CSV table of C-alpha atoms and ligand atoms in Angstrom, one decimal:
chain,number,residue,atom,x,y,z
A,1,UNK,CA,0.0,0.0,0.0
A,2,UNK,CA,2.8,2.4,0.9
A,3,UNK,CA,4.6,1.7,-2.5
A,4,UNK,CA,1.3,2.1,-4.4
A,5,UNK,CA,0.5,5.4,-2.5
A,6,UNK,CA,4.0,6.7,-2.9
A,7,UNK,CA,3.8,6.1,-6.7
A,8,UNK,CA,0.8,8.4,-6.9
A,9,UNK,CA,3.0,11.5,-6.6
A,10,UNK,CA,1.3,12.8,-3.5
A,11,UNK,CA,2.9,15.7,-1.6
A,12,UNK,CA,4.4,13.6,1.2
A,13,UNK,CA,7.1,11.1,2.0
A,14,UNK,CA,5.6,8.0,3.6
A,15,UNK,CA,7.2,5.8,6.2
A,16,UNK,CA,5.4,2.9,7.8
A,17,UNK,CA,5.3,0.9,11.0
A,18,UNK,CA,3.3,-2.3,11.5
A,19,UNK,CA,1.3,-2.4,14.8
A,20,UNK,CA,-1.2,-5.2,14.2
A,21,UNK,CA,-2.6,-7.1,11.3
A,22,UNK,CA,-6.0,-8.1,12.6
A,23,UNK,CA,-9.6,-7.4,11.9
A,24,UNK,CA,-10.6,-4.3,13.9
A,25,UNK,CA,-13.3,-6.3,15.7
A,26,UNK,CA,-10.3,-7.7,17.7
A,27,UNK,CA,-8.9,-4.3,18.6
A,28,UNK,CA,-8.5,-4.1,22.3
A,29,UNK,CA,-6.2,-2.9,25.1
A,30,UNK,CA,-2.9,-4.4,23.9
A,31,UNK,CA,-3.3,-3.0,20.3
A,32,UNK,CA,-4.5,0.4,21.6
A,33,UNK,CA,-1.5,0.6,23.9
A,34,UNK,CA,0.9,-0.1,21.1
A,35,UNK,CA,-0.9,2.3,18.8
A,36,UNK,CA,-0.9,5.1,21.3
A,37,UNK,CA,2.8,4.6,22.0
A,38,UNK,CA,3.6,4.7,18.3
A,39,UNK,CA,1.5,7.9,17.9
A,40,UNK,CA,3.3,9.6,20.8
A,41,UNK,CA,6.7,8.6,19.3
A,42,UNK,CA,5.6,10.1,15.9
A,43,UNK,CA,4.3,13.2,17.7
A,44,UNK,CA,7.8,13.7,19.3
A,45,UNK,CA,9.6,13.2,15.9
A,46,UNK,CA,9.9,16.7,14.3
A,47,UNK,CA,10.5,15.0,10.9
A,48,UNK,CA,6.9,13.6,10.9
A,49,UNK,CA,4.2,16.1,10.0
A,50,UNK,CA,1.1,13.8,10.3
A,51,UNK,CA,0.1,10.3,11.3
A,52,UNK,CA,-2.0,8.0,9.2
A,53,UNK,CA,-3.5,4.8,10.7
A,54,UNK,CA,-4.8,2.1,8.4
A,55,UNK,CA,-7.6,0.5,10.4
A,56,UNK,CA,-10.5,-1.8,9.9
A,57,UNK,CA,-13.8,0.0,9.6
A,58,UNK,CA,-15.8,-1.9,12.2
A,59,UNK,CA,-14.2,-0.2,15.2
A,60,UNK,CA,-12.5,2.8,13.6
A,61,UNK,CA,-14.8,5.2,15.5
A,62,UNK,CA,-13.8,3.7,18.8
A,63,UNK,CA,-10.0,3.9,18.1
A,64,UNK,CA,-10.4,7.4,16.7
A,65,UNK,CA,-12.2,8.7,19.8
A,66,UNK,CA,-9.8,7.0,22.2
A,67,UNK,CA,-6.8,8.6,20.5
A,68,UNK,CA,-8.6,11.9,20.2
A,69,UNK,CA,-9.2,12.0,23.9
A,70,UNK,CA,-5.6,11.0,24.8
A,71,UNK,CA,-3.3,12.7,22.2
A,72,UNK,CA,-2.5,16.4,21.9
A,73,UNK,CA,-4.5,18.0,19.1
A,74,UNK,CA,-1.6,19.5,17.2
A,75,UNK,CA,-0.3,17.1,14.6
A,76,UNK,CA,-3.1,15.6,12.5
A,77,UNK,CA,-3.9,11.9,13.0
A,78,UNK,CA,-6.0,10.3,10.3
A,79,UNK,CA,-7.6,6.9,10.3
A,80,UNK,CA,-8.4,5.4,6.9
A,81,UNK,CA,-9.9,2.1,6.0
A,82,UNK,CA,-11.6,0.3,3.1
A,83,UNK,CA,-15.1,-0.9,2.7
A,84,UNK,CA,-14.1,-3.2,-0.2
A,85,UNK,CA,-11.2,-5.7,-0.1
A,86,UNK,CA,-8.1,-4.7,-2.1
A,87,UNK,CA,-8.8,-7.4,-4.7
A,88,UNK,CA,-12.5,-6.4,-5.2
A,89,UNK,CA,-13.7,-4.5,-8.2
A,90,UNK,CA,-13.9,-0.8,-7.3
A,91,UNK,CA,-11.8,-1.3,-4.1
A,92,UNK,CA,-11.7,2.0,-2.1
A,93,UNK,CA,-8.6,1.3,0.0
A,94,UNK,CA,-5.9,3.0,-2.0
A,95,UNK,CA,-8.1,6.0,-2.7
A,96,UNK,CA,-8.9,6.4,1.0
A,97,UNK,CA,-5.2,6.1,1.8
A,98,UNK,CA,-4.3,8.7,-0.9
A,99,UNK,CA,-7.0,11.0,0.6
A,100,UNK,CA,-5.6,10.4,4.0
A,101,UNK,CA,-2.2,11.5,2.8
A,102,UNK,CA,-3.7,14.6,1.3
A,103,UNK,CA,-5.4,15.5,4.7
A,104,UNK,CA,-2.5,14.5,7.0
A,105,UNK,CA,0.0,16.6,4.9
A,106,UNK,CA,-2.2,19.7,4.8
A,107,UNK,CA,-1.1,22.7,6.9
A,108,UNK,CA,-4.7,23.4,7.8
A,109,UNK,CA,-5.2,19.9,9.3
A,110,UNK,CA,-3.5,20.8,12.5
A,111,UNK,CA,-5.7,21.6,15.5
A,112,UNK,CA,-8.5,19.2,14.4
A,113,UNK,CA,-7.3,16.2,16.5
A,114,UNK,CA,-8.0,12.7,15.2
A,115,UNK,CA,-10.0,12.4,11.9
A,116,UNK,CA,-11.4,9.5,9.9
A,117,UNK,CA,-11.1,9.8,6.1
A,118,UNK,CA,-13.5,7.6,4.2
A,119,UNK,CA,-15.7,8.0,1.1
A,120,UNK,CA,-14.0,11.3,0.1
A,121,UNK,CA,-15.1,12.9,3.3
A,122,UNK,CA,-13.2,14.0,6.4
A,123,UNK,CA,-14.9,13.4,9.8
A,124,UNK,CA,-13.9,14.5,13.3
A,125,UNK,CA,-13.4,11.6,15.7
A,126,UNK,CA,-16.3,12.8,18.0
A,127,UNK,CA,-18.7,13.0,15.1
A,128,UNK,CA,-18.0,9.9,13.1
A,129,UNK,CA,-19.7,6.5,13.0
A,130,UNK,CA,-20.0,3.6,10.7
A,131,UNK,CA,-23.7,3.8,9.6
A,132,UNK,CA,-23.9,1.1,7.0
A,133,UNK,CA,-22.6,-2.4,6.7
A,134,UNK,CA,-21.4,-2.4,3.1
A,135,UNK,CA,-21.4,0.9,1.1
A,136,UNK,CA,-18.2,2.9,0.3
A,137,UNK,CA,-20.0,5.9,1.8
A,138,UNK,CA,-20.7,3.9,5.0
A,139,UNK,CA,-19.3,6.6,7.3
A,140,UNK,CA,-21.4,9.5,8.5
A,141,UNK,CA,-20.9,12.4,10.9
A,142,UNK,CA,-23.1,13.9,13.5
A,143,UNK,CA,-23.8,16.6,14.6
A,144,UNK,CA,-21.2,17.9,12.1
A,145,UNK,CA,-21.8,16.0,8.8
A,146,UNK,CA,-18.1,16.4,7.9
A,147,UNK,CA,-15.1,18.7,8.3
A,148,UNK,CA,-13.9,18.7,4.7
A,149,UNK,CA,-14.3,17.1,1.2
A,150,UNK,CA,-11.2,15.4,-0.2
A,151,UNK,CA,-9.9,13.7,-3.3
A,152,UNK,CA,-6.4,12.6,-4.0
A,153,UNK,CA,-5.8,16.0,-5.7
A,154,UNK,CA,-8.0,18.4,-3.8
A,155,UNK,CA,-9.0,19.3,-0.2
A,156,UNK,CA,-11.7,21.8,0.9
A,157,UNK,CA,-12.1,22.5,4.6
A,158,UNK,CA,-15.6,23.8,5.6
A,159,UNK,CA,-14.4,25.7,8.7
A,160,UNK,CA,-11.4,26.5,10.9
A,161,UNK,CA,-9.8,23.9,13.2
A,162,UNK,CA,-12.3,23.1,16.0
A,163,UNK,CA,-9.6,22.2,18.5
A,164,UNK,CA,-7.1,25.0,17.8
A,165,UNK,CA,-7.0,26.3,21.4
A,166,UNK,CA,-6.2,22.8,22.8
A,167,UNK,CA,-3.6,22.3,20.1
A,168,UNK,CA,-1.9,25.5,21.3
A,169,UNK,CA,-1.8,24.2,24.9
A,170,UNK,CA,-0.2,21.0,23.6
A,171,UNK,CA,-1.6,18.6,26.1
A,172,UNK,CA,-4.0,15.7,25.7
A,173,UNK,CA,-7.4,16.1,27.3
A,174,UNK,CA,-7.0,12.9,29.4
A,175,UNK,CA,-4.2,10.8,30.6
A,176,UNK,CA,-3.6,7.5,28.9
A,177,UNK,CA,-5.3,4.9,31.0
A,178,UNK,CA,-3.2,2.4,33.0
A,179,UNK,CA,-5.9,-0.1,32.3
A,180,UNK,CA,-9.4,0.1,30.9
A,181,UNK,CA,-12.3,-0.6,33.3
A,182,UNK,CA,-15.0,-2.9,32.3
A,183,UNK,CA,-17.9,-0.9,30.8
A,184,UNK,CA,-20.8,-2.6,29.1
A,185,UNK,CA,-23.3,-1.5,26.5
A,186,UNK,CA,-26.8,-2.6,27.3
A,187,UNK,CA,-29.2,-2.5,24.4
A,188,UNK,CA,-32.8,-1.9,25.4
A,189,UNK,CA,-35.6,-3.9,23.8
A,190,UNK,CA,-39.4,-3.9,24.2
A,191,UNK,CA,-40.5,-6.3,26.9
A,192,UNK,CA,-37.1,-6.8,28.5
A,193,UNK,CA,-36.7,-7.1,32.3
A,194,UNK,CA,-34.1,-6.0,34.7
A,195,UNK,CA,-32.1,-9.2,34.8
A,196,UNK,CA,-29.5,-8.1,32.3
A,197,UNK,CA,-28.7,-5.1,34.5
A,198,UNK,CA,-28.2,-7.3,37.5
A,199,UNK,CA,-26.0,-9.6,35.4
A,200,UNK,CA,-23.8,-6.7,34.4
A,201,UNK,CA,-23.4,-5.6,38.0
A,202,UNK,CA,-22.7,-9.2,38.9
A,203,UNK,CA,-19.7,-9.4,36.6
A,204,UNK,CA,-18.3,-6.2,38.1
A,205,UNK,CA,-19.1,-3.6,35.5
A,206,UNK,CA,-17.7,-0.2,36.6
A,207,UNK,CA,-20.0,1.7,34.2
A,208,UNK,CA,-23.0,1.0,32.0
A,209,UNK,CA,-23.9,2.6,28.7
A,210,UNK,CA,-27.6,2.2,27.8
A,211,UNK,CA,-28.3,1.9,24.1
A,212,UNK,CA,-31.8,3.0,24.6
A,213,UNK,CA,-34.9,3.2,22.5
A,214,UNK,CA,-35.7,6.6,21.1
A,215,UNK,CA,-33.9,9.3,23.0
A,216,UNK,CA,-32.1,6.8,25.2
A,217,UNK,CA,-35.2,5.3,26.9
A,218,UNK,CA,-35.9,1.8,28.3
A,219,UNK,CA,-38.7,-0.1,30.1
A,220,UNK,CA,-39.5,1.3,33.5
A,221,UNK,CA,-38.1,-1.8,35.3
A,222,UNK,CA,-34.8,-1.4,33.5
A,223,UNK,CA,-34.6,2.3,34.3
A,224,UNK,CA,-35.3,1.5,37.9
A,225,UNK,CA,-32.5,-1.1,38.0
A,226,UNK,CA,-30.1,1.3,36.3
A,227,UNK,CA,-31.1,4.1,38.8
A,228,UNK,CA,-30.2,1.7,41.6
A,229,UNK,CA,-26.8,1.1,39.9
A,230,UNK,CA,-26.2,4.8,39.4
A,231,UNK,CA,-27.0,5.5,43.1
A,232,UNK,CA,-24.7,2.7,44.1
A,233,UNK,CA,-21.8,4.4,42.3
A,234,UNK,CA,-21.8,2.7,38.9
A,235,UNK,CA,-22.2,5.6,36.3
A,236,UNK,CA,-25.0,5.1,33.8
A,237,UNK,CA,-24.9,6.9,30.5
A,238,UNK,CA,-28.0,7.0,28.3
A,239,UNK,CA,-27.3,6.8,24.6
A,240,UNK,CA,-29.6,5.8,21.8
A,241,UNK,CA,-29.9,2.6,19.7
A,242,UNK,CA,-31.4,4.9,17.1
A,243,UNK,CA,-28.7,5.6,14.4
A,244,UNK,CA,-28.5,9.3,14.7
A,245,UNK,CA,-29.5,12.2,17.0
A,246,UNK,CA,-29.0,13.9,20.4
A,247,UNK,CA,-29.8,12.3,23.7
A,248,UNK,CA,-30.4,15.3,26.0
A,249,UNK,CA,-30.9,15.5,29.7
A,250,UNK,CA,-34.4,15.3,31.3
A,251,UNK,CA,-36.4,15.2,28.1
A,252,UNK,CA,-38.4,12.0,28.8
A,253,UNK,CA,-36.3,10.4,31.4
A,254,UNK,CA,-35.7,12.3,34.6
A,255,UNK,CA,-31.9,12.2,34.7
A,256,UNK,CA,-31.6,14.6,37.7
A,257,UNK,CA,-33.8,12.4,39.9
A,258,UNK,CA,-32.3,9.1,38.6
A,259,UNK,CA,-28.7,10.1,38.6
A,260,UNK,CA,-28.1,9.4,34.9
A,261,UNK,CA,-25.8,11.0,32.4
A,262,UNK,CA,-27.0,11.9,28.9
A,263,UNK,CA,-24.6,10.9,26.0
A,264,UNK,CA,-25.6,13.9,23.9
A,265,UNK,CA,-24.3,13.3,20.3
A,266,UNK,CA,-22.2,10.2,21.1
A,267,UNK,CA,-23.6,6.8,20.0
A,268,UNK,CA,-23.2,3.8,22.3
A,269,UNK,CA,-19.8,2.6,21.1
A,270,UNK,CA,-18.2,6.0,21.5
A,271,UNK,CA,-20.0,6.7,24.8
A,272,UNK,CA,-18.4,3.5,26.1
A,273,UNK,CA,-15.0,4.7,25.1
A,274,UNK,CA,-15.4,8.1,26.7
A,275,UNK,CA,-16.8,6.5,29.9
A,276,UNK,CA,-13.8,4.1,30.1
A,277,UNK,CA,-11.4,7.0,29.7
A,278,UNK,CA,-13.2,9.1,32.3
A,279,UNK,CA,-13.3,6.2,34.9
A,280,UNK,CA,-9.6,5.4,34.2
A,281,UNK,CA,-8.9,9.1,35.0
A,282,UNK,CA,-10.8,8.9,38.3
A,283,UNK,CA,-13.9,10.8,37.0
A,284,UNK,CA,-17.0,8.9,38.1
A,285,UNK,CA,-19.3,11.5,39.7
A,286,UNK,CA,-22.4,11.9,37.5
A,287,UNK,CA,-22.0,15.7,37.2
A,288,UNK,CA,-18.4,15.5,36.2
A,289,UNK,CA,-19.2,12.7,33.7
A,290,UNK,CA,-22.0,14.8,32.3
A,291,UNK,CA,-19.7,17.8,31.9
A,292,UNK,CA,-17.3,15.6,30.0
A,293,UNK,CA,-20.0,14.4,27.6
A,294,UNK,CA,-21.3,18.0,27.2
A,295,UNK,CA,-17.8,19.2,26.4
A,296,UNK,CA,-16.4,16.5,24.2
B,301,LIG,N1,-14.2,-6.5,10.0
B,301,LIG,C1,-13.2,-5.7,9.2
B,301,LIG,C2,-12.5,-4.8,10.2
B,301,LIG,O1,-13.1,-3.9,10.8
B,301,LIG,C3,-13.9,-4.9,8.2
B,301,LIG,C4,-12.9,-3.9,7.5
B,301,LIG,O2,-11.8,-4.3,7.2
B,301,LIG,O3,-13.2,-2.8,7.3
B,301,LIG,O4,-11.3,-4.9,10.3
């Protein structure tokens, strides 16, 4: 891929470092640690202007947000993937890589933190999600649809860097975790009872993300069990199983009374990543967790 991309005459010199050759469904703590360490080393190397991570698409949004929360926002970090295998007709891998090079080598890419480049669009880590199983335009952004449009020969940003102030400070928002606490996603379904909540607490979950119906809702018995968990010190974040939209506080569920956190624009997978990072940084109080979800 590096040779093929280098041969395209892109405005960058590419050097590569293998981290893991796995399906991204198997990404986890050891791979994330290695990836984070490699990114920090590249950050510290003045000869490197930007970082491109080739990554499977299934968990790209999780890795992107984890790195976005734990790396400084200065040098651009770009995740690229492929929806079609390299030997498929109309494979998109090389084009996404070429687009990623275009973005990572652009002077205006700094101060935007971690981005995902797929389907000729550039997404911020906080906004991006995989929204389709099989299309080359499977990635979508919310609430910002995208930050830029890109092709191998052009790049159009739609606004100034959204993390410029943090980039100037030069520090990551959160410390890299020493370990990741067990945080589970519980998907709500009509007619379910409270037993799954009890089971999650029984295996020692330190936090629960509800992938709720509608605006992060669940049957009353489930909300009651989650309220008991929250009041016993296990943070509960309400997100939505619906593909897109805000989950705001106190709309239909009384978050103030129940002690819940509203995930705002983050879907369940990214809400879990943020909650793990917060807990690993000693942040578990519902108000402080909510402030982090509001500010991400
Ligand atoms: N399951 C694969 C992965 O996420 C799909 C892909 O390569 O995009 O690694």
